Coordinates of C-alpha atoms and ligand atoms in Angstrom, one line a residue:
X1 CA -19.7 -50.1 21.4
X2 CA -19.2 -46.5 19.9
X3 CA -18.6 -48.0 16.3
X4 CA -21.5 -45.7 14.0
X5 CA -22.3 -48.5 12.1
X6 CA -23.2 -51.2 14.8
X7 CA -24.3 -48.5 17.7
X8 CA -27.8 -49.1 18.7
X9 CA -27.6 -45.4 19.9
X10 CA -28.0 -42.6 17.3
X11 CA -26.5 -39.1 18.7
X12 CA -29.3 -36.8 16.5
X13 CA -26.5 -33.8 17.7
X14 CA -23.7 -35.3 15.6
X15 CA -23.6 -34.2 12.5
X16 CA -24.8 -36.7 10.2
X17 CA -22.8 -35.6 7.0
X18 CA -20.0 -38.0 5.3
X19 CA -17.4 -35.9 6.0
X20 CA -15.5 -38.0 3.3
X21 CA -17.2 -36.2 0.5
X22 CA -15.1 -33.3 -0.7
X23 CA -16.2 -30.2 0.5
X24 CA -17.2 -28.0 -2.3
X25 CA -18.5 -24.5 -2.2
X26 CA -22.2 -23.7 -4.0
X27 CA -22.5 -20.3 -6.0
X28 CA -20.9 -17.4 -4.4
X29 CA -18.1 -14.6 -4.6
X30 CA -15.7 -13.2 -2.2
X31 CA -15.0 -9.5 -2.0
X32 CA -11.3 -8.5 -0.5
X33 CA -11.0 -5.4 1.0
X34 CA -7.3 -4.1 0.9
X35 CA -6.0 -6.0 -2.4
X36 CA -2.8 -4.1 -2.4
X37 CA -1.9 -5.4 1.1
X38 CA 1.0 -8.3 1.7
X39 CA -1.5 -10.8 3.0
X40 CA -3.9 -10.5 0.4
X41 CA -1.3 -11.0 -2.6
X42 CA 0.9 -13.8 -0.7
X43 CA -1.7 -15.6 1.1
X44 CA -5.4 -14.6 -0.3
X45 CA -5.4 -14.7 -3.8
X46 CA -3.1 -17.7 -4.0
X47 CA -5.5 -19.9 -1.8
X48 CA -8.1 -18.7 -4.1
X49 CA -6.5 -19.9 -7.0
X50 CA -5.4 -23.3 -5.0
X51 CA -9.0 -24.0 -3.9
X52 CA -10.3 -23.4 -7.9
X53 CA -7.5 -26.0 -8.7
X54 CA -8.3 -28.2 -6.1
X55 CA -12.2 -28.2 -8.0
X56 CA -13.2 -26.8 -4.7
X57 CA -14.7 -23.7 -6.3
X58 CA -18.4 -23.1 -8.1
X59 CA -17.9 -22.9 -11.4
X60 CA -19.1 -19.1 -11.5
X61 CA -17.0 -17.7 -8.7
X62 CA -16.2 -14.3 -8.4
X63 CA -13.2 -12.7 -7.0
X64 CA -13.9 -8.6 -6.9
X65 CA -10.6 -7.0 -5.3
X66 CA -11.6 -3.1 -3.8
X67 CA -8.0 -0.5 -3.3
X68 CA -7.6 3.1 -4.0
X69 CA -5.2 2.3 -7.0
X70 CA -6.6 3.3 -10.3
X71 CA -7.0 -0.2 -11.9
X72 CA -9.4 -1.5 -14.6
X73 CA -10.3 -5.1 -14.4
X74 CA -7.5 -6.5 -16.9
X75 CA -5.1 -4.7 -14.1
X76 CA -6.2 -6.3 -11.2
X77 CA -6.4 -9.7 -12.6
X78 CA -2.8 -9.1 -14.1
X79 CA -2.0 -8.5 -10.0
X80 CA -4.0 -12.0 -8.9
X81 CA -1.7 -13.8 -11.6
X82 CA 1.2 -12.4 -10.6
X83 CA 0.5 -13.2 -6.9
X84 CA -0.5 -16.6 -7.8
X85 CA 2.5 -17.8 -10.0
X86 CA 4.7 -16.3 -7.1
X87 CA 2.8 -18.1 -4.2
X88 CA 0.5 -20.7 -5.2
X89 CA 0.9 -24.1 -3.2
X90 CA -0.6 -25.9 -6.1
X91 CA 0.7 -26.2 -9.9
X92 CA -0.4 -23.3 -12.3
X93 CA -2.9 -24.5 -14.8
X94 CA -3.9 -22.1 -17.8
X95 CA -7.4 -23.8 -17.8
X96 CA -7.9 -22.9 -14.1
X97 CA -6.5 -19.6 -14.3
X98 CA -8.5 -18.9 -17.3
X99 CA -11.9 -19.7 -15.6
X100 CA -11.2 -18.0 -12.2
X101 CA -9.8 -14.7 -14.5
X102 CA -13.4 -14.7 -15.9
X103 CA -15.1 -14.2 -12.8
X104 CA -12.3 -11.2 -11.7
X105 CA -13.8 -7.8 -10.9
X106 CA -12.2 -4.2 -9.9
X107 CA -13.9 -1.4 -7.5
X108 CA -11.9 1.7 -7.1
X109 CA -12.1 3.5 -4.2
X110 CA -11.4 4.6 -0.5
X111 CA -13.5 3.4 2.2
X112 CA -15.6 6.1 2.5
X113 CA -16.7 6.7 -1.3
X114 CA -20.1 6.2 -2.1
X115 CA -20.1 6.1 -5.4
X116 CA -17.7 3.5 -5.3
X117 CA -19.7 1.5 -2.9
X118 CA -22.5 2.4 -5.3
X119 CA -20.5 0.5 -8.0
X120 CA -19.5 -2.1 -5.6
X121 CA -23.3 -3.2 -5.3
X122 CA -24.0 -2.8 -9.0
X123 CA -21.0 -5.4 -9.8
X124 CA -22.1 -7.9 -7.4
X125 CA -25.3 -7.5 -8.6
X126 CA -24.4 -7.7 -12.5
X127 CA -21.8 -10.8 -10.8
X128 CA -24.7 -12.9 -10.1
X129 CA -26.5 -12.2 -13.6
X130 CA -23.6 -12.9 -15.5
X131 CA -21.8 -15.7 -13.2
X132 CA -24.2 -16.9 -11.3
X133 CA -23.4 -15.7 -7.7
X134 CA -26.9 -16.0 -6.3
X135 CA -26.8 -13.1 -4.2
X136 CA -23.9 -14.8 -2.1
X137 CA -21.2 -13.1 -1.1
X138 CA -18.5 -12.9 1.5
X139 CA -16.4 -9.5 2.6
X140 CA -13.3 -10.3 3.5
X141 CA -11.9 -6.8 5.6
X142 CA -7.9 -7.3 5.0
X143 CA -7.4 -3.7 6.2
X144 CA -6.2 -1.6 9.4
X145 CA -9.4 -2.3 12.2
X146 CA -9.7 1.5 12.0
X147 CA -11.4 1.4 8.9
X148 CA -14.2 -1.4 9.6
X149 CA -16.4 1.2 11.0
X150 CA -16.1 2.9 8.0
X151 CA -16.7 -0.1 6.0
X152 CA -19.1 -2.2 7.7
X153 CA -21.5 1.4 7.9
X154 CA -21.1 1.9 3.6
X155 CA -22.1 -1.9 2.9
X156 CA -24.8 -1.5 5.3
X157 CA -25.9 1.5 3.5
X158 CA -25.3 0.2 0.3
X159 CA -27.7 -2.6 0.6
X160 CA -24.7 -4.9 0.4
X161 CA -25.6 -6.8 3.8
X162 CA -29.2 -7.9 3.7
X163 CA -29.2 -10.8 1.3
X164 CA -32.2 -11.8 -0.6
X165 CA -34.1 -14.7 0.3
X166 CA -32.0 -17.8 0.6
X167 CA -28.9 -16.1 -0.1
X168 CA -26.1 -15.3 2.2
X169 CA -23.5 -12.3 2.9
X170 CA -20.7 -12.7 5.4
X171 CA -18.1 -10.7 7.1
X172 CA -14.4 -12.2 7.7
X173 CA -12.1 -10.2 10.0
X174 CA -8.9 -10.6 10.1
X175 CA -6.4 -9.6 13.3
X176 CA -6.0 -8.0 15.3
X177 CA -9.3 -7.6 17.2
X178 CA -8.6 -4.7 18.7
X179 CA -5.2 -4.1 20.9
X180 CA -7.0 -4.6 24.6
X181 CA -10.2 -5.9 25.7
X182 CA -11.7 -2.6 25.2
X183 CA -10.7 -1.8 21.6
X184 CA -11.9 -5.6 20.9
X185 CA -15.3 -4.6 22.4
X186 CA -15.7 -1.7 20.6
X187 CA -15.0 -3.4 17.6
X188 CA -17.4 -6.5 17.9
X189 CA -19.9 -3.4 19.0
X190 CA -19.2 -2.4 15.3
X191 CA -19.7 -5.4 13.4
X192 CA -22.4 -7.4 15.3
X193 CA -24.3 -4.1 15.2
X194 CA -24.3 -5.1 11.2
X195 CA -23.9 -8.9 10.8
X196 CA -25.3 -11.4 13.2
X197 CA -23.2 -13.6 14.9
X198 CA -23.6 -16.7 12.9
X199 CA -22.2 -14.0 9.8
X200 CA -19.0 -13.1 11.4
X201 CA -15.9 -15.1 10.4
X202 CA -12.7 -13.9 12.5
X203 CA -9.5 -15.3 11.0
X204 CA -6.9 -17.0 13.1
X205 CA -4.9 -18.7 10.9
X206 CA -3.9 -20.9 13.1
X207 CA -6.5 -23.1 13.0
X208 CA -6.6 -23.4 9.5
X209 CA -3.2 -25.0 10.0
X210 CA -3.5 -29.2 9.6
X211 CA -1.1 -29.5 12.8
X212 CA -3.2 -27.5 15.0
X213 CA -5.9 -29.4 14.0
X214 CA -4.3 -32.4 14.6
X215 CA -3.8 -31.3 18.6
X216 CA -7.5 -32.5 18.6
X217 CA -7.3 -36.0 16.5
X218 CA -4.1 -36.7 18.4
X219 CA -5.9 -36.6 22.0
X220 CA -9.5 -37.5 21.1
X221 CA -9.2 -39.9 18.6
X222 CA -6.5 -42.2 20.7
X223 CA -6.3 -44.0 23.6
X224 CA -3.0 -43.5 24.8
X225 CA -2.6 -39.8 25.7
X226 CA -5.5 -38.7 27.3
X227 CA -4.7 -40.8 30.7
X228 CA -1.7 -39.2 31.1
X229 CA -2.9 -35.6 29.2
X230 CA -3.1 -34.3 32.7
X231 CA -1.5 -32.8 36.0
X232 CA -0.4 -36.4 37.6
X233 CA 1.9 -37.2 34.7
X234 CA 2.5 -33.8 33.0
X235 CA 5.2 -31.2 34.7
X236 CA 4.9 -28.4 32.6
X237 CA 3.9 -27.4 29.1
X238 CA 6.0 -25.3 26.6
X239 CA 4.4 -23.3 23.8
X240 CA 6.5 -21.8 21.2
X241 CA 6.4 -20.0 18.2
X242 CA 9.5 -18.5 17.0
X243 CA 10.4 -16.9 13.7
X244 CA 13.8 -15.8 12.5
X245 CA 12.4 -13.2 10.3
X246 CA 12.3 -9.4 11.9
X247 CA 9.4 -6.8 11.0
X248 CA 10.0 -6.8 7.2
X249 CA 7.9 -3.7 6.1
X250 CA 5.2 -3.6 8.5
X251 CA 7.1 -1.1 11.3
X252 CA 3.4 0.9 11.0
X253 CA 1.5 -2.2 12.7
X254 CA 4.1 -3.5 14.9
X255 CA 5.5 -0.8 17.0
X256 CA 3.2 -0.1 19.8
X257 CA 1.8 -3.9 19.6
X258 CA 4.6 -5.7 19.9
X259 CA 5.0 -9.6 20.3
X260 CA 2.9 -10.4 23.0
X261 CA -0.5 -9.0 20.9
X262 CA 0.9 -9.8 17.8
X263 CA 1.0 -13.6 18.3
X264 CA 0.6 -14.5 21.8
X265 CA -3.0 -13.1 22.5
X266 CA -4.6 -14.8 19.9
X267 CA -2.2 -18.0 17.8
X268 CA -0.3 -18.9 21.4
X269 CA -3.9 -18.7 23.5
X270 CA -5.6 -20.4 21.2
X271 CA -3.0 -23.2 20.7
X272 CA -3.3 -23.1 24.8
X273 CA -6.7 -23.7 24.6
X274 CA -6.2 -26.8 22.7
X275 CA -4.0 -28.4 24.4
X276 CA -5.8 -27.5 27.7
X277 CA -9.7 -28.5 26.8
X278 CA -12.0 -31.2 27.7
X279 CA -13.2 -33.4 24.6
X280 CA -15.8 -31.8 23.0
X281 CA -19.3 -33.1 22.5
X282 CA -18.5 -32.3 18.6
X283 CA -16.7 -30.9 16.7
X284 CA -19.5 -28.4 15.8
X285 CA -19.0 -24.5 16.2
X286 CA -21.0 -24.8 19.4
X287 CA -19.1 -27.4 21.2
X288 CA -16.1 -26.5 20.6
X289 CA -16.1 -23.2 21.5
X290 CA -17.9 -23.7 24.9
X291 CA -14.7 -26.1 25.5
X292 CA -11.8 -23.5 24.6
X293 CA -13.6 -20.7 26.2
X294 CA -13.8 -22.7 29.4
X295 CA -10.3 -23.2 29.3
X296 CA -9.8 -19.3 28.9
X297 CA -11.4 -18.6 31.8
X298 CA -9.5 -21.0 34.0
X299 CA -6.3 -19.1 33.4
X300 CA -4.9 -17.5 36.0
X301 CA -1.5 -15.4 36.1
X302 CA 1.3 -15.7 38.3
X303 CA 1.0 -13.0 41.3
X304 CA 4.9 -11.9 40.1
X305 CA 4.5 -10.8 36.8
X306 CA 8.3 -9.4 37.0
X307 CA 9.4 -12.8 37.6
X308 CA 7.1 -14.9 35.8
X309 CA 7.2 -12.9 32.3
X310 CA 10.2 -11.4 30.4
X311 CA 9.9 -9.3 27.1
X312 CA 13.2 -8.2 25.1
X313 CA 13.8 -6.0 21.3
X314 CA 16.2 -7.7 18.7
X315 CA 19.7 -5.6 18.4
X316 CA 21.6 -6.1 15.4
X317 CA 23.1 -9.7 14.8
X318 CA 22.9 -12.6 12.7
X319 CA 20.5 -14.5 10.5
X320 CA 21.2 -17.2 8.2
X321 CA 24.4 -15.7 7.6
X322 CA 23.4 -12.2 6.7
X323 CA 24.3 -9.4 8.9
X324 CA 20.9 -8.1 10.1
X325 CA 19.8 -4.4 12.2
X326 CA 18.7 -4.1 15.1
X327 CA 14.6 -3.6 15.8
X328 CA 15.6 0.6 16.6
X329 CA 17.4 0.3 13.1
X330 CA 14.3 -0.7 11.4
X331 CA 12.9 1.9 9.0
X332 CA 10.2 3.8 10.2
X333 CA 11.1 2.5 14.1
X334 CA 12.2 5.3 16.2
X335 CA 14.9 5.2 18.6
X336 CA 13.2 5.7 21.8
X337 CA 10.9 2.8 20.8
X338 CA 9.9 0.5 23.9
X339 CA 8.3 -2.3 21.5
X340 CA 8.6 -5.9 22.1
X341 CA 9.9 -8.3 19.5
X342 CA 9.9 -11.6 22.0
X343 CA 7.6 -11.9 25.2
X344 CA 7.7 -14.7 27.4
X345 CA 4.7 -15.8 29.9
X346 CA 3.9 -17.7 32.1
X347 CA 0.0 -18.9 33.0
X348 CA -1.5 -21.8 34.8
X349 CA -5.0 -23.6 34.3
X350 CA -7.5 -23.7 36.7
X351 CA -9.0 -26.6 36.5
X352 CA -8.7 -30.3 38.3
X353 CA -6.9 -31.5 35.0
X354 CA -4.6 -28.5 35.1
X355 CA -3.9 -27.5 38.5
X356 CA -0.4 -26.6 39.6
X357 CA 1.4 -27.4 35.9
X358 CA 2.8 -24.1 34.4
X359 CA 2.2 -23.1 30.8
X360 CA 5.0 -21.6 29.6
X361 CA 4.8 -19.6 26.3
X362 CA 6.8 -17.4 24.2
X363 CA 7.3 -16.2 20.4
X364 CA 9.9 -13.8 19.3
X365 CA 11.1 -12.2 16.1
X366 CA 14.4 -13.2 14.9
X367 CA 15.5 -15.9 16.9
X368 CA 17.7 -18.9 16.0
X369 CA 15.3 -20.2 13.8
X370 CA 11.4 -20.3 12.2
X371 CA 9.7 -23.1 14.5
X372 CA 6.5 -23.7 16.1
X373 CA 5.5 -26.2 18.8
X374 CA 3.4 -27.7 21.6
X375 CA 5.9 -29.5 23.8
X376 CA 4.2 -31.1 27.0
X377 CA 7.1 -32.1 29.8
X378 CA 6.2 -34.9 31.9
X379 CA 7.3 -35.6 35.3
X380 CA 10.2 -37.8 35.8
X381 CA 9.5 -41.5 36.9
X382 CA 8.6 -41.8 40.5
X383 CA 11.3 -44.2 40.7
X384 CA 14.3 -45.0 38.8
X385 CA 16.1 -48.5 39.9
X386 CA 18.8 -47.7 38.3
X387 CA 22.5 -46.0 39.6
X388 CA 22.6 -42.4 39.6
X389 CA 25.1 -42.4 36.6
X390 CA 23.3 -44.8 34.5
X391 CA 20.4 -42.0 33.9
X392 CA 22.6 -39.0 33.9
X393 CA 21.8 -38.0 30.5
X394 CA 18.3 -39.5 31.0
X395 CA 15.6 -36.1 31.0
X396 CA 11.8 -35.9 31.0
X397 CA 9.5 -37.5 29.0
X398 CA 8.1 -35.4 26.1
X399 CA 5.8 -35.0 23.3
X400 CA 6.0 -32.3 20.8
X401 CA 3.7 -31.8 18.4
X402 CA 5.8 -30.0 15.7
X403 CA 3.4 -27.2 14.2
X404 CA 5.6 -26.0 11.9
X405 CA 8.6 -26.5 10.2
X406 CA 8.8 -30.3 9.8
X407 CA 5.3 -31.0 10.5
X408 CA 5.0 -34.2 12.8
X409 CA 5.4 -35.2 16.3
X410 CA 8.3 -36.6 18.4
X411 CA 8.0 -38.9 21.3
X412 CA 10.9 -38.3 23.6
X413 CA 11.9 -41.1 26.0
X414 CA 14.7 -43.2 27.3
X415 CA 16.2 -45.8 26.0
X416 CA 19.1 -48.1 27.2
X417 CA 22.6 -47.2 25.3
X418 CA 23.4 -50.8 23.2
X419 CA 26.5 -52.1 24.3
X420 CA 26.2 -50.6 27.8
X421 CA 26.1 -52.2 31.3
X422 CA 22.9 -50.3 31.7
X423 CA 22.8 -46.7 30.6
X424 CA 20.0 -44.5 29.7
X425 CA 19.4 -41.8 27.6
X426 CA 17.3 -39.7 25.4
X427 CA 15.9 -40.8 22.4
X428 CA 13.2 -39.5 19.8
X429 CA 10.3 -41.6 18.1
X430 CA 9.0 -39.6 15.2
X431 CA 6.0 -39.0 13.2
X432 CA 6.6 -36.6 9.9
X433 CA 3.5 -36.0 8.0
X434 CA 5.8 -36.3 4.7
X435 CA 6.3 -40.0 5.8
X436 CA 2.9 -41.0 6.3
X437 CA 0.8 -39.0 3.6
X438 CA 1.3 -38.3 0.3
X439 CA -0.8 -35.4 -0.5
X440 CA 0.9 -31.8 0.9
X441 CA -1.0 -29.8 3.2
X442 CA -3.4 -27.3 2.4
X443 CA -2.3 -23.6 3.1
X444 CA -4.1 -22.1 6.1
X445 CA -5.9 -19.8 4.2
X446 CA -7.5 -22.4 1.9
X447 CA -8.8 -24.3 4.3
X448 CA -10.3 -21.3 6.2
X449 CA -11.5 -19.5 3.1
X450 CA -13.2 -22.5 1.9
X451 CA -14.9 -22.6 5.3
X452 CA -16.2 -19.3 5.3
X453 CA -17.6 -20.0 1.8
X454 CA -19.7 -23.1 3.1
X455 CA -20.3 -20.9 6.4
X456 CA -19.0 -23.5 8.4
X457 CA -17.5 -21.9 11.8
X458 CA -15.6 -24.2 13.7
X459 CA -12.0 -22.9 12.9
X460 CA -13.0 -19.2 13.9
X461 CA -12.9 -17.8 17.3
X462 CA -15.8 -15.7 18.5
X463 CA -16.4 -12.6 20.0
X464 CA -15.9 -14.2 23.6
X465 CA -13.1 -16.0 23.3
X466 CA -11.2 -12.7 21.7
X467 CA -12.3 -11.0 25.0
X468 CA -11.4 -13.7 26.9
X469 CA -8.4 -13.6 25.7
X470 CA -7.3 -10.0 25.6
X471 CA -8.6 -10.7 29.3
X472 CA -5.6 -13.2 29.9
X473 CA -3.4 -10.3 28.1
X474 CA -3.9 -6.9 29.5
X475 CA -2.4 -7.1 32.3
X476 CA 0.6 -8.3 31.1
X477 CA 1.2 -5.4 28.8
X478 CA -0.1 -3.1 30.9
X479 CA 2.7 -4.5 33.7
X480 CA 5.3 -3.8 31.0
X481 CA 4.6 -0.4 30.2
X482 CA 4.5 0.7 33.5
X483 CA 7.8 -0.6 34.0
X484 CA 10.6 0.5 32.0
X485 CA 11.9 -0.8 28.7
X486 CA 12.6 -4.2 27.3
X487 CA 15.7 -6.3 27.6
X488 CA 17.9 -6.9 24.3
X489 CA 18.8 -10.0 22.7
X490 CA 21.1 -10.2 19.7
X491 CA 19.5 -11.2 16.4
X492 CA 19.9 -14.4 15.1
X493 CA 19.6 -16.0 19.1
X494 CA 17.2 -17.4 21.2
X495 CA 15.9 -14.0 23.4
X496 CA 17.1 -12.4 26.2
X497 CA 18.8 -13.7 29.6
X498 CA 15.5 -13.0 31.5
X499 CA 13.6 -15.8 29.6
X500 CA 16.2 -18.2 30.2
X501 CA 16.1 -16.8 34.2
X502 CA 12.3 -16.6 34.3
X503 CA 12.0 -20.9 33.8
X504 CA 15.4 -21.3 35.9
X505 CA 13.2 -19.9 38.8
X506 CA 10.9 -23.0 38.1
X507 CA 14.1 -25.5 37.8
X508 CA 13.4 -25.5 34.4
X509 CA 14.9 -25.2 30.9
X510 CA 13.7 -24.3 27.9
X511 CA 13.8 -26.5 24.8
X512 CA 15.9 -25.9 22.0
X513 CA 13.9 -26.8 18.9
Ligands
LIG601 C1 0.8 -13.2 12.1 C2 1.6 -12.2 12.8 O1 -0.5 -13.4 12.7 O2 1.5 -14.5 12.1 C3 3.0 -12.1 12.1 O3 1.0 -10.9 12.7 C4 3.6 -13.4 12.1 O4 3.8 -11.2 12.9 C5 2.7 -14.4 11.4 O5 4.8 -13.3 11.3 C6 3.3 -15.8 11.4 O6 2.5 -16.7 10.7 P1 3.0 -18.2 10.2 O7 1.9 -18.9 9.7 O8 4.1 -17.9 9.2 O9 3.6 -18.8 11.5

């Protein structure tokens, strides 16, 4: 009986918190670094505001934004406002708004200004006079990685990383973590020479998502997958995260990186890792971790990385209806570029549970449409007693667990056609979040900001498993720029020919989402 309430066995390594309780963080501020960026106005200081509306928030929390612009307070909370009536998941409220404005602080400067860092310390400290920040504070480093050093070194001078007794400071990275294993080293050299690791939050967002989450409620807290979550029943596994926007503004981050370190290094690996694991002993920092990184050792890659990868650049097409350029059209792209905009790859799993079933994965930039999934194909019935054309439009068994859009999963299987002799074919059984709960998602970002505030770690990767997975990565990349250019594939479709030819090999397709 594993019931909690009727065991006779208590696990004293369980965590023995209601995790029904809502979740709300004590005193404490968060510092952003790189205010001005994209991610800080559409995804930061909206969750901040969402989580304050949500009562998730102290009462005296403090939001201090640091940028080179020449700002005064009033300006940068005029920014937050702006970013938050634009972005917010959750209803503006003036009562909210008018409480989190209060706690809203300015630092101008560049990252190696000391006077500004100077000021820096003297607003947190006059922050937890006047707010009641208890010393607690969290930098969040939204800025290019060749800045950290930079950073990390003036708080660390500036007395702005050795908390007072009781009190906390934390770091939160965001990606990428480095651009190969060595750059990742260097920079984990960089922080943990600062921050212990227990202080070091590094964002993937995707695990602030609900349906990434889910990957783990799905197979751990039912009975019915995990017999067949394995290499007798599953043929191959598809991971795919494709977006139909192109590069937008960000030409200075993405050329040179490219698709395959953009997303598939650390969202696609991770989502890998998921899938692939053994159950945890918890869901604690700890367990987890030793389970995912486990898995990122067991990968292997195929010995024909020209068959068994394929990488391609957008050229001028379609997207929902608007004529769109090519990647070499891009501002601030030039011509001769050789960057990836979709990479395909394939990897296996090392492990009993995994042996022999492919993982297939690939993300791209303007493809047909924005859609993220897990699909895992399962082997075809060992025996069919049916006629040959009775299950002619009869294909594998699937589940896909629909990250994003249309959050949910689908059960594909086949059913017998009504009215038919006896004919079989495809059909879905669906789960859609929207049909089963009534509350909306929280953002990403609010989960994971709120997490970093109540230093809970469980959603971010460490050092290891970034290594681990730059590890997986490398050679890849290193293959492809040894050897030539990318294909093309016209905007607005689903990637170049190669793709399609690098599963044919296998005798397989991919899905169409
Ligand atoms: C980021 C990548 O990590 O994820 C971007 O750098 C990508 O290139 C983005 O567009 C996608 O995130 P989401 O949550 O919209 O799938």
């Amino acid at each position: 009986m594993s019931d909690d309430a009727t065991s006779v066995f208590v696990n004293p390594l369980r965590d023995p918190q209601d995790r029904r309780l809502p979740r709300i963080a004590g005193p404490c501020g968060l510092v952003i670094f790189g205010v001005t960026g994209d991610l800080s106005r559409k995804k930061l200081m909206p969750a901040v505001y969402d989580l304050a509306s949500r009562g998730l928030l102290p009462p005296g929390f403090s939001l201090v934004g640091y940028a080179r612009r020449d700002w005064a307070d009033q300006d940068f909370a005029q920014v937050v406002h702006d970013s938050v009536k634009e972005h917010a998941r959750t209803e503006f409220r003036e009562e909210v708004w008018k409480q989190l404005a209060e706690g809203i602080r300015f630092v101008q400067g560049d990252f190696s200004d000391d006077v500004a860092f100077d000021q820096l310390r003297q607003t947190i400290l006059d922050l937890d006079r006047v707010r009641g920040t208890r010393g607690n504070h969290a930098f969040y480093l939204s800025i290019p990685p060749r800045f950290f050093s930079d950073v990390i070194g003036q708080l660390k001078e500036h007395g702005l990383t050795d908390p007072k007794p009781g009190a906390w400071r934390r770091v939160v990275v965001e990606k990428p973590f480095g651009s190969n294993l060595e750059t990742a080293r260097e920079l984990n050299a960089i922080v943990s020479e600062v921050f212990p690791p227990d202080s070091v939050f590094r964002i993937d967002h995707y695990l602030g998502k609900e349906t990434v989450q889910n990957i783990l409620a799905m197979r751990f807290a039912n009975a019915m997958f995990e017999p067949v979550w394995n290499a007798n029943y599953v043929d191959h596994v598809q991971i795919t995260m494709a977006e139909d926007i192109g590069i937008g503004g960000r030409a200075g981050y993405y050329d040179g990186i490219g698709a395959a370190r953009d997303v598939i290094q650390n969202h696609l690996l991770q989502l890998l890792a998921l899938t692939a694991m053994e159950e945890p002993t918890s869901f604690d920092a700890k367990s987890l971790r030793i389970e995912k990184q486990k898995v990122l050792e067991s990968v292997v890659l195929p010995r024909r990385l020209d068959l068994a990868t394929a990488r391609g650049q957008y050229t001028e097409g379609w997207s929902g209806g608007v004529k769109v350029p090519g990647y070499l059209e891009e501002e601030d792209i030039p011509g001769s570029s050789h960057t990836e905009t979709y990479a395909a790859i394939t990897l296996g799993v090392e492990t009993r549970r995994w042996a022999g079933v492919p993982f297939y994965l690939r993300h791209g930039k303007r493809l047909g449409r924005r859609v993220t999934e897990v699909a895992v194909v399962f082997k075809r019935a060992p025996h069919l007693p049916f006629s040959a054309t009775a299950t002619e439009e009869l294909t594998q068994n699937a589940l896909v667990i629909r990250v994003q859009p249309d959050e949910g999963v689908t059960m594909r299987f086949g059913s017998k056609v009504p009215g038919t002799a006896m004919e079989i074919r495809d059909v879905n059984m669906d789960f859609a979040y929207g049909g089963s709960f009534t509350e909306s998602s929280p953002e990403a970002y609010e989960r994971l900001i709120l997490d970093v505030l109540l230093g809970e770690p469980p959603l971010f990767p460490r050092h290891e498993e970034v290594e681990q997975s730059w590890k997986i990565l490398d050679p890849i990349v290193d293959y492809w720029a040894e050897h030539g250019k990318p294909d093309t594939y016209e905007a607005g479709t689903w990637g170049p020919a190669s793709a399609d030819k690098m599963l044919a090999r296998d005798g397989r397709v991919w899905r169409r989402p």
